[in-house]
PDB file of C-alpha atoms in Angstrom:
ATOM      1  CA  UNK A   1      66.961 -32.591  77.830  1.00  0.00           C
ATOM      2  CA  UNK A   2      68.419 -29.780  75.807  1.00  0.00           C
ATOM      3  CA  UNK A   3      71.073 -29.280  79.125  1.00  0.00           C
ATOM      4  CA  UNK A   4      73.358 -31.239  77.540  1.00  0.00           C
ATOM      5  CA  UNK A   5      72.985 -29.870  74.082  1.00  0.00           C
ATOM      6  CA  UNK A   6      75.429 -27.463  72.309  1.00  0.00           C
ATOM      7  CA  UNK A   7      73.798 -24.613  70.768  1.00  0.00           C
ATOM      8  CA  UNK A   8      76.468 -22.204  69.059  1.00  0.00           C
ATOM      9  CA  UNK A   9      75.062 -18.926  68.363  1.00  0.00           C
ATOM     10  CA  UNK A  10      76.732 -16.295  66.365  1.00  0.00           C
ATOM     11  CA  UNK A  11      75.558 -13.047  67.536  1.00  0.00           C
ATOM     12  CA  UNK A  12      76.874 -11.308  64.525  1.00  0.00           C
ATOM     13  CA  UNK A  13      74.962 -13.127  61.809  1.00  0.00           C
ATOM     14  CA  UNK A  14      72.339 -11.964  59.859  1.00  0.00           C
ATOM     15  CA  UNK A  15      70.578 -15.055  60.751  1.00  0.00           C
ATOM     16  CA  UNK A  16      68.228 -14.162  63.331  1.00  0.00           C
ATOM     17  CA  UNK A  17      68.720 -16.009  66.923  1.00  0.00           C
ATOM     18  CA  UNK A  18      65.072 -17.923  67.142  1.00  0.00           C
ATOM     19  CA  UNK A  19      66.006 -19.407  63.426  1.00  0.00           C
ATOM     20  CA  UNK A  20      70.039 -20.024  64.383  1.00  0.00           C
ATOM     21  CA  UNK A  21      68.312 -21.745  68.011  1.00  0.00           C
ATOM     22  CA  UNK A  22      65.231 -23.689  65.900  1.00  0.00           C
ATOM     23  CA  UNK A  23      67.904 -25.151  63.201  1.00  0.00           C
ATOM     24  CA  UNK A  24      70.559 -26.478  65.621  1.00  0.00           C
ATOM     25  CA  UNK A  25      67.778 -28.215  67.871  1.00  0.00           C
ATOM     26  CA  UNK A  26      65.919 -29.787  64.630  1.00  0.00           C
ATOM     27  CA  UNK A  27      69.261 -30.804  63.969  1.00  0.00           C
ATOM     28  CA  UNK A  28      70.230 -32.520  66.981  1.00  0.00           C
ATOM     29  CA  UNK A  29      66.482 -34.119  66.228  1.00  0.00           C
ATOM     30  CA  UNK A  30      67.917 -35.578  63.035  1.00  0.00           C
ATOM     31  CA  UNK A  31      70.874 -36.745  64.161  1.00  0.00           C
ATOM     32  CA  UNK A  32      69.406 -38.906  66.976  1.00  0.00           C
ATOM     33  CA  UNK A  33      70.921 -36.719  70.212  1.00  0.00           C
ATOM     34  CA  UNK A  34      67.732 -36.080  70.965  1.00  0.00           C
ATOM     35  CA  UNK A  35      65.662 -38.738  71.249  1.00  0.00           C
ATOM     36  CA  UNK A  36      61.636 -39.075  70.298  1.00  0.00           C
ATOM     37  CA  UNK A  37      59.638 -38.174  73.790  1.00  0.00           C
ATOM     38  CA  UNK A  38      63.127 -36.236  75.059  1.00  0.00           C
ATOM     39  CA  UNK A  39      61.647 -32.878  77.087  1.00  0.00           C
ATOM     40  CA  UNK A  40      63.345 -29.507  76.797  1.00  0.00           C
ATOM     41  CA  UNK A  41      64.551 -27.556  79.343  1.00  0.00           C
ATOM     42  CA  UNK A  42      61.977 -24.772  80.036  1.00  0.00           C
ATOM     43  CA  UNK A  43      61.964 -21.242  78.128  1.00  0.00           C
ATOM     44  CA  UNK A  44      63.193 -19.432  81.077  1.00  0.00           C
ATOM     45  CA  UNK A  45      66.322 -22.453  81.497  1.00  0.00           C
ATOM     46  CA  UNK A  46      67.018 -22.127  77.907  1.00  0.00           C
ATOM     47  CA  UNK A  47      66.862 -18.491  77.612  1.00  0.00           C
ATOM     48  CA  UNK A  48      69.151 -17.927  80.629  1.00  0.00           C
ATOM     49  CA  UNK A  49      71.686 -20.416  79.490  1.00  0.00           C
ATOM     50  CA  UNK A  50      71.657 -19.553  76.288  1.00  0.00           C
ATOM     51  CA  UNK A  51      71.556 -15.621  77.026  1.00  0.00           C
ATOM     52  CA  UNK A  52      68.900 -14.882  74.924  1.00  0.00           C
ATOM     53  CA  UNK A  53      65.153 -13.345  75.465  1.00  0.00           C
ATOM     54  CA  UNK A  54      62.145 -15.385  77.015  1.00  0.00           C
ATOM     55  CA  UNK A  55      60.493 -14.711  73.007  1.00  0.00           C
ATOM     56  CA  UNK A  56      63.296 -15.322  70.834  1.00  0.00           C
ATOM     57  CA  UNK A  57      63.104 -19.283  72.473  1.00  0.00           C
ATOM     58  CA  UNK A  58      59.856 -19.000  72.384  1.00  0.00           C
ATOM     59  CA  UNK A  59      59.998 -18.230  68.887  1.00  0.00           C
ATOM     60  CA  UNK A  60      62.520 -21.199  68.427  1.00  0.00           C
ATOM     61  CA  UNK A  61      60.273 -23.515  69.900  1.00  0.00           C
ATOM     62  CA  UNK A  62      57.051 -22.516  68.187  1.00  0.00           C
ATOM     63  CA  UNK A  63      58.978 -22.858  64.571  1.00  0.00           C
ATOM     64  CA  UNK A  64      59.460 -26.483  65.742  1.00  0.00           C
ATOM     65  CA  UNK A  65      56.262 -26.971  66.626  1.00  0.00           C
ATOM     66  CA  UNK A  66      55.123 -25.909  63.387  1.00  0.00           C
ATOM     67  CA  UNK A  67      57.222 -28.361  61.790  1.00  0.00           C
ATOM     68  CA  UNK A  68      55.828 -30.889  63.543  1.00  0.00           C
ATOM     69  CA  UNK A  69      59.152 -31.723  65.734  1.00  0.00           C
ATOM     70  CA  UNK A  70      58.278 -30.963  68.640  1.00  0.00           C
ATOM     71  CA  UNK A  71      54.763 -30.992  70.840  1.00  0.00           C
ATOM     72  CA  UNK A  72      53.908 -29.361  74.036  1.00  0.00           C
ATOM     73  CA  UNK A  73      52.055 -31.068  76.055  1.00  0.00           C
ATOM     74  CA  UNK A  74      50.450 -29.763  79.555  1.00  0.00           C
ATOM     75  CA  UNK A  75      52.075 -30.603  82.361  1.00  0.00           C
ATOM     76  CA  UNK A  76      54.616 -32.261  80.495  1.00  0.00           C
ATOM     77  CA  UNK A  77      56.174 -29.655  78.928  1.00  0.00           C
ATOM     78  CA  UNK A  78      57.987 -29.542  75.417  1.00  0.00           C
ATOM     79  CA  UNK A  79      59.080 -32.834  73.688  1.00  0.00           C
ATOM     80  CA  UNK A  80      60.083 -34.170  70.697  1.00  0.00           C
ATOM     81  CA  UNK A  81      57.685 -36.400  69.112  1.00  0.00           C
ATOM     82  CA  UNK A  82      57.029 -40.063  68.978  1.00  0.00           C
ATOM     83  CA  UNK A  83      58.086 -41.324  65.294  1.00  0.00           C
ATOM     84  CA  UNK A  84      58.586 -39.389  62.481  1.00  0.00           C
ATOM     85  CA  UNK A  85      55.955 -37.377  62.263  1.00  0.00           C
ATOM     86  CA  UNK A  86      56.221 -34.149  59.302  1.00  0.00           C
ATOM     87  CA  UNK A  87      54.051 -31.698  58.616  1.00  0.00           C
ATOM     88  CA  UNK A  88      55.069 -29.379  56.412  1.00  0.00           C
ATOM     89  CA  UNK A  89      54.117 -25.386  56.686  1.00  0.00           C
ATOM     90  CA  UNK A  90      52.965 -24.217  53.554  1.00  0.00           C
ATOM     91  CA  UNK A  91      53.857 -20.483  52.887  1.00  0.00           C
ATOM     92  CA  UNK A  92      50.345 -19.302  51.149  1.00  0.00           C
ATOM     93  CA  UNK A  93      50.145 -16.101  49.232  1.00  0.00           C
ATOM     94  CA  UNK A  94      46.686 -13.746  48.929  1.00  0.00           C
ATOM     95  CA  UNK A  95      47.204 -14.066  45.529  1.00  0.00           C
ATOM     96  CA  UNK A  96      47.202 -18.088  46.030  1.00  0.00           C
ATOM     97  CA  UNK A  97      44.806 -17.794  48.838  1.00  0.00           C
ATOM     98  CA  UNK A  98      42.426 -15.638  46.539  1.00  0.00           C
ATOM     99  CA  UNK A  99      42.530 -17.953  43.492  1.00  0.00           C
ATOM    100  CA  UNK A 100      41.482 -20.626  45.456  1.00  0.00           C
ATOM    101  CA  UNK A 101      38.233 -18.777  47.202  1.00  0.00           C
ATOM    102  CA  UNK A 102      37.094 -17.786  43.254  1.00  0.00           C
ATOM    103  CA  UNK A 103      37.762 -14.061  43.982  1.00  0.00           C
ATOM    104  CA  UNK A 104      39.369 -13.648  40.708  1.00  0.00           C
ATOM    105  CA  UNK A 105      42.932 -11.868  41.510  1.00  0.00           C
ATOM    106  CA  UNK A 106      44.592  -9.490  39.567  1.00  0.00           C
ATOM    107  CA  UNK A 107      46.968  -7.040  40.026  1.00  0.00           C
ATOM    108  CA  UNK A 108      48.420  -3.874  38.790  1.00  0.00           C
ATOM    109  CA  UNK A 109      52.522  -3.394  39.103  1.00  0.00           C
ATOM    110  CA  UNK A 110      53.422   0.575  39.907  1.00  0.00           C
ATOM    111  CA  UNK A 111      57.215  -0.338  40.609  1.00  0.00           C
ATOM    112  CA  UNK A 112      59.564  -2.737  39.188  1.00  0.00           C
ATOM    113  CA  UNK A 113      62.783  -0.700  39.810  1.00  0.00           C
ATOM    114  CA  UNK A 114      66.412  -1.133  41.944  1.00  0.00           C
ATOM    115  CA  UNK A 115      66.058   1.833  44.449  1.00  0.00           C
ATOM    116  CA  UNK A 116      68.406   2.538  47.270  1.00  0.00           C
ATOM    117  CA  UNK A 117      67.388   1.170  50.696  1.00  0.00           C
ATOM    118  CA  UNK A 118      66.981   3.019  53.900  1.00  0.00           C
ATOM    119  CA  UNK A 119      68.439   1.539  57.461  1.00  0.00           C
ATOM    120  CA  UNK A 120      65.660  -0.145  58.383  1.00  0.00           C
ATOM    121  CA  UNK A 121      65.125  -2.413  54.902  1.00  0.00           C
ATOM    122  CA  UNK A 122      69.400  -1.943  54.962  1.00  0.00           C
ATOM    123  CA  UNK A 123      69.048  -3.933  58.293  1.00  0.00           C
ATOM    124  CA  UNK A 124      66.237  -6.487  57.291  1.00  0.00           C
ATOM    125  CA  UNK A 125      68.345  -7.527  54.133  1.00  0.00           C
ATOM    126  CA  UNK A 126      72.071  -7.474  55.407  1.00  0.00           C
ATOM    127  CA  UNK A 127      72.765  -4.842  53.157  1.00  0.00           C
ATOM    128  CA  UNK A 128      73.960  -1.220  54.076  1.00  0.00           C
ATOM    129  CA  UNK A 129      72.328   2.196  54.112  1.00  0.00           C
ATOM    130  CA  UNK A 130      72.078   3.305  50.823  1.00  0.00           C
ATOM    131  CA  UNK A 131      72.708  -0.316  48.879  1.00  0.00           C
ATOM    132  CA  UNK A 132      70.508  -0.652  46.481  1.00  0.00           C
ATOM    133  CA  UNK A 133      67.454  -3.386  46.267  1.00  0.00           C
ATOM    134  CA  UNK A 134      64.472  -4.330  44.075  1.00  0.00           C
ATOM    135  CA  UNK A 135      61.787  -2.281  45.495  1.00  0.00           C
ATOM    136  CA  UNK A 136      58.163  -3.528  43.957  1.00  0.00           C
ATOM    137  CA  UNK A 137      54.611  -1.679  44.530  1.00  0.00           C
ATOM    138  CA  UNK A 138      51.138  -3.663  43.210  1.00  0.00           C
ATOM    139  CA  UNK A 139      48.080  -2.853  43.137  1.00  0.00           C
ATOM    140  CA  UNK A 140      46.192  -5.825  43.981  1.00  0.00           C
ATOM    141  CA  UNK A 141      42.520  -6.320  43.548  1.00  0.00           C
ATOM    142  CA  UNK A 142      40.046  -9.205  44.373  1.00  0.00           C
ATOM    143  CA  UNK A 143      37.209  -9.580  41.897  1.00  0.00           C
ATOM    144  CA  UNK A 144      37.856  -6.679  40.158  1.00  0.00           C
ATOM    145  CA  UNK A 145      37.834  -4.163  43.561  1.00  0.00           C
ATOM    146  CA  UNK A 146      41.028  -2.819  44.787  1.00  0.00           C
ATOM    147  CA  UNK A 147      41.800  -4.826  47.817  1.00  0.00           C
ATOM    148  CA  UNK A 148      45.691  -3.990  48.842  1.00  0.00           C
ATOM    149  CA  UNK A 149      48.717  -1.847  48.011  1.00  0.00           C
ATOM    150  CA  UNK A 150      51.315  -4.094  48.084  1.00  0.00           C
ATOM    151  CA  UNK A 151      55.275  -2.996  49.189  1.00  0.00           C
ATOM    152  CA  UNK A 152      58.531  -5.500  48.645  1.00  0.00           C
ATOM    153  CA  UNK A 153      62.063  -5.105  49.027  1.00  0.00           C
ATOM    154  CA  UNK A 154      63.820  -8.249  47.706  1.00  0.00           C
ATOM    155  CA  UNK A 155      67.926  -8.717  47.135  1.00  0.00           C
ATOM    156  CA  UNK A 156      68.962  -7.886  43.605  1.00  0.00           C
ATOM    157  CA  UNK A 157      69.229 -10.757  41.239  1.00  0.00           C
ATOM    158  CA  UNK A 158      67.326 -13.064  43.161  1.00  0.00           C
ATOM    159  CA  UNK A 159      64.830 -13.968  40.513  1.00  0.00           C
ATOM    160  CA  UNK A 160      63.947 -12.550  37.380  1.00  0.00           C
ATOM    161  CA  UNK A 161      60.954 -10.565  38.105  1.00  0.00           C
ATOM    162  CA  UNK A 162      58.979  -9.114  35.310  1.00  0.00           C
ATOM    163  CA  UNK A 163      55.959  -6.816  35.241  1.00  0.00           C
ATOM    164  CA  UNK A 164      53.959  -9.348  33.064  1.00  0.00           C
ATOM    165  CA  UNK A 165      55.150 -11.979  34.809  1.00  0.00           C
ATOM    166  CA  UNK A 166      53.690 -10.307  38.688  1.00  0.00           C
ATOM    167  CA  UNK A 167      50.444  -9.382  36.377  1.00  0.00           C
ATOM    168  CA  UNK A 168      49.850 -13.728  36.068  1.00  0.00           C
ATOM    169  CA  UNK A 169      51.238 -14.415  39.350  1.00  0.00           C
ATOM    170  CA  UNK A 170      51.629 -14.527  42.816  1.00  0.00           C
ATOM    171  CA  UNK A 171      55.332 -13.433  44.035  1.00  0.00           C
ATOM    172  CA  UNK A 172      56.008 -16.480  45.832  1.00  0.00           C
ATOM    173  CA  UNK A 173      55.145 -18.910  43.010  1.00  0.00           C
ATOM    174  CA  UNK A 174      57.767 -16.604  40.897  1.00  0.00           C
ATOM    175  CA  UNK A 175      59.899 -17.183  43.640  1.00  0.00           C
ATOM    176  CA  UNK A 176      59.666 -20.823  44.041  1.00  0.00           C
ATOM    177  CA  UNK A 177      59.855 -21.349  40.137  1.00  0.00           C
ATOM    178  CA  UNK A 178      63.432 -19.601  40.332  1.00  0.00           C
ATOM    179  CA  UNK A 179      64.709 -21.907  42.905  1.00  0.00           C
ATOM    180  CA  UNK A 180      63.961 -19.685  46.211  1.00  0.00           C
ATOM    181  CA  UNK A 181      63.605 -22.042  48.872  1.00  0.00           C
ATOM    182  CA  UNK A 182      61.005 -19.725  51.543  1.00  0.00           C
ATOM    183  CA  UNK A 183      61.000 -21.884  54.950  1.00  0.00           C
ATOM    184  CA  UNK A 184      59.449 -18.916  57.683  1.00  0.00           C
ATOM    185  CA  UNK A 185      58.355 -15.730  57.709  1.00  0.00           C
ATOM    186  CA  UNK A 186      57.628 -13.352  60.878  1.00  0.00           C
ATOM    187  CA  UNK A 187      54.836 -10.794  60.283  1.00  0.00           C
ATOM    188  CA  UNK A 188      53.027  -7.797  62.006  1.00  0.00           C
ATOM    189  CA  UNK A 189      49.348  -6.896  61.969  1.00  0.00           C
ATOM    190  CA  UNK A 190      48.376  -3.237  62.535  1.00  0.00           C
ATOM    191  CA  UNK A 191      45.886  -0.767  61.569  1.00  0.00           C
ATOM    192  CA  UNK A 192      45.690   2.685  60.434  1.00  0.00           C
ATOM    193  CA  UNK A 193      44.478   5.863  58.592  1.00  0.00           C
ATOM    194  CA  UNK A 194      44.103   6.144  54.604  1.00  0.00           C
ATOM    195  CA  UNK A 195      46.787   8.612  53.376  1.00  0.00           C
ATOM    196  CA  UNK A 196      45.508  10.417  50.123  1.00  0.00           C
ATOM    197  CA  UNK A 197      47.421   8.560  47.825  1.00  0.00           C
ATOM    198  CA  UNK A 198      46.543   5.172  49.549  1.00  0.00           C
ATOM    199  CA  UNK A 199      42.449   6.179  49.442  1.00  0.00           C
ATOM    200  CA  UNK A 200      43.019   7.231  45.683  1.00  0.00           C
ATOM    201  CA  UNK A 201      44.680   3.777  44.299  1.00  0.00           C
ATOM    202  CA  UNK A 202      42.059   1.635  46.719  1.00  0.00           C
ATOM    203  CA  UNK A 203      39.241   3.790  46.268  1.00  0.00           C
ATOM    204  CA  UNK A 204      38.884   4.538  50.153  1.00  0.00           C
ATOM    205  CA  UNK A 205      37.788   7.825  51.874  1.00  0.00           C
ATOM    206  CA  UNK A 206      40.743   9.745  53.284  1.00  0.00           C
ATOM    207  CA  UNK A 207      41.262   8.527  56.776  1.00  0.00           C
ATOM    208  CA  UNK A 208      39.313   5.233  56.426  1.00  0.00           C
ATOM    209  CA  UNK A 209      40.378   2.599  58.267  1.00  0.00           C
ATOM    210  CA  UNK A 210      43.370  -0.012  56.593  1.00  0.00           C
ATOM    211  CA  UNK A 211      44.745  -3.349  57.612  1.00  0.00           C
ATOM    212  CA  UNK A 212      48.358  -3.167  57.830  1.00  0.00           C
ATOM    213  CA  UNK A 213      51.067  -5.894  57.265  1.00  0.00           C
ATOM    214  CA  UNK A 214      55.016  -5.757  57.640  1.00  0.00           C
ATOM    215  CA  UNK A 215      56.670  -9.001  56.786  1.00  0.00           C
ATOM    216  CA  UNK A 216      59.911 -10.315  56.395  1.00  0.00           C
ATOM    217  CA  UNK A 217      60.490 -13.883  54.686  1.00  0.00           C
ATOM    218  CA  UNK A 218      63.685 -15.801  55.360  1.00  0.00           C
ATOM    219  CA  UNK A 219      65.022 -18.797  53.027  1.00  0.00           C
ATOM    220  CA  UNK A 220      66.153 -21.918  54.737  1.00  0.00           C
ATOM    221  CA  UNK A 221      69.741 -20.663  55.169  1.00  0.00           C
ATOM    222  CA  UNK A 222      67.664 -18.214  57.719  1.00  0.00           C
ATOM    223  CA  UNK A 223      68.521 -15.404  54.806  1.00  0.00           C
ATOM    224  CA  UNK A 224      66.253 -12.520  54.074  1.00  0.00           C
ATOM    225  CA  UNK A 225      64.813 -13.203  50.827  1.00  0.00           C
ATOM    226  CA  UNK A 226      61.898 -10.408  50.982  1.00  0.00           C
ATOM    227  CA  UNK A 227      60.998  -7.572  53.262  1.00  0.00           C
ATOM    228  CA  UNK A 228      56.812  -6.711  52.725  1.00  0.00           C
ATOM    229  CA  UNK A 229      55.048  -3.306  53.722  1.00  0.00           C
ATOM    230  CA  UNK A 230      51.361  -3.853  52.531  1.00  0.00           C
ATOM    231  CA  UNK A 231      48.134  -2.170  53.569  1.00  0.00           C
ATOM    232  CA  UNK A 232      44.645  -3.418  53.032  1.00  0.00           C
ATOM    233  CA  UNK A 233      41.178  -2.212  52.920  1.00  0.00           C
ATOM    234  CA  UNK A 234      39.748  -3.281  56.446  1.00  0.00           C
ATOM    235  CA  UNK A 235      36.112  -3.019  54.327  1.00  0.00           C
ATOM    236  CA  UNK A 236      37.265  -6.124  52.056  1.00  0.00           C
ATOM    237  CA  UNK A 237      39.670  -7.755  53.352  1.00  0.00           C
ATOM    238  CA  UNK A 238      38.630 -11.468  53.012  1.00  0.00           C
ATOM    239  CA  UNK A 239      37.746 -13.827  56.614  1.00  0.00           C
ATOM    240  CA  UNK A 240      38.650 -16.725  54.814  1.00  0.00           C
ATOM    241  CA  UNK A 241      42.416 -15.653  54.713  1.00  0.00           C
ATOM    242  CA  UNK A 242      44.085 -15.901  58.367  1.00  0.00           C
ATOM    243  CA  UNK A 243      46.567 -14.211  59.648  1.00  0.00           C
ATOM    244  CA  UNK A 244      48.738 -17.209  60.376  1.00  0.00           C
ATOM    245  CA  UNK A 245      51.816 -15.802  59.666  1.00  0.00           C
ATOM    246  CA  UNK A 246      52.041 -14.066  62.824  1.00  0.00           C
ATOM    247  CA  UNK A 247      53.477 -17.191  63.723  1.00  0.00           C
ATOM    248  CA  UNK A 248      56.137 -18.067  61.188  1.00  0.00           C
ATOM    249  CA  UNK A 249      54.136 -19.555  58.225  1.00  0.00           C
ATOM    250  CA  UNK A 250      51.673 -17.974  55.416  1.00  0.00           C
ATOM    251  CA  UNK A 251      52.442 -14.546  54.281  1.00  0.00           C
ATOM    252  CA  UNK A 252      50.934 -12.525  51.857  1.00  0.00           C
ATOM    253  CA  UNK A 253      51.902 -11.318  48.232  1.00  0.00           C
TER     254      UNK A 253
END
């Protein structure tokens, strides 16, 4: 039972709650206090003791899951599993994922530049209003269609990004080659309207309907490592790549 676990949150972190929650419990995993086939305390028990929201535990508890610590079973509840069971959650790129279906990637870099950040990427990063960040636009394109206007904020001097280098390349393979450990990401799916500009670069009508995507991707410190504002033509995007990051696993770049 997780009654008799301590969880120390600091409220002030940039660390987000689920992750600070999810680490400490994996933790007490590892070190033995709790035991395989142990049952947590319910969302609502851990949420009031802990004060935190009903989704930020389940959040928590569904990053564990994904990591193969911890199973829910019906009727049963949530447990840690039997043995040492790991299953590790690949973060997949479109770039990776489009490679692999044989729908010859490529992609066009419009941005490569340090540009002040406003208060909501100023938030996402742990930076202030006005700080500046490496802001990156592609052009990405899927068997030689435009297929996705890609947005990224990342912190400065995090890896030494190149134009010919994001030409070759997915972002999160540069990212893993310069030591960036990416362990979760949380993502939102949306759609809207074409702007003019978007329709021009993706060769849409105004107005037609796009796919959107905001990401953020955290390192396993629970840092922000890269903020993502993409859109994507609804009319190709591909089946075959799933929108699993909506739990925290798989984003796209």
């Amino acid at each position: 039972m997780t009654a008799n676990l301590a969880i120390d949150l600091d409220r002030s972190s940039p660390v987000p709650l689920y992750f600070q929650v999810a680490e400490q419990i994996a933790e007490a995993i590892r070190r033995g206090d709790l035991a395989p086939g142990s049952r947590l305390d319910n969302e609502i028990l851990l949420a009031d003791r802990l004060g935190l929201s009903r989704p930020t535990i389940r959040q928590a508890i569904q990053y564990l899951v994904d990591k193969g610590l911890l199973v829910r079973k019906r009727g049963v509840g949530t447990q840690v599993v039997h043995g040492q069971v790991k299953r590790s959650v690949e973060l997949t790129s479109l770039y990776d994922d489009l490679r692999r279906a044989g729908q010859e990637p490529a992609t066009k870099v419009l941005a490569l530049e340090p540009r002040p950040v406003d208060e909501q990427v100023a938030q996402v990063l742990g930076l202030s209003p006005g700080d500046e960040a490496l802001y990156l636009e592609r052009l990405r394109f899927a068997s030689g269609e435009p297929l996705a206007l890609l947005h990224n904020w990342l912190p400065l001097a995090l890896a030494p990004l190149t134009p010919e280098g994001l030409q070759g390349r997915g972002l999160y393979e540069l990212l893993r080659a310069a030591g960036v450990r990416m362990r979760v990401a949380n993502q939102r799916i949306g759609a809207r309207a074409a702007s003019a500009t978007e329709a021009k670069l993706l060769d849409e009508r105004r107005g037609a309907p796009l796919l959107t995507m905001i990401r953020t991707t955290y390192d396993d410190q629970g840092r922000a490592v890269e903020h993502g504002s993409h859109v994507y033509r609804a009319s190709h995007y591909p089946r075959g790549h799933s929108h699993r990051a909506m739990r925290p696993c798989s984003p796209s770049s």
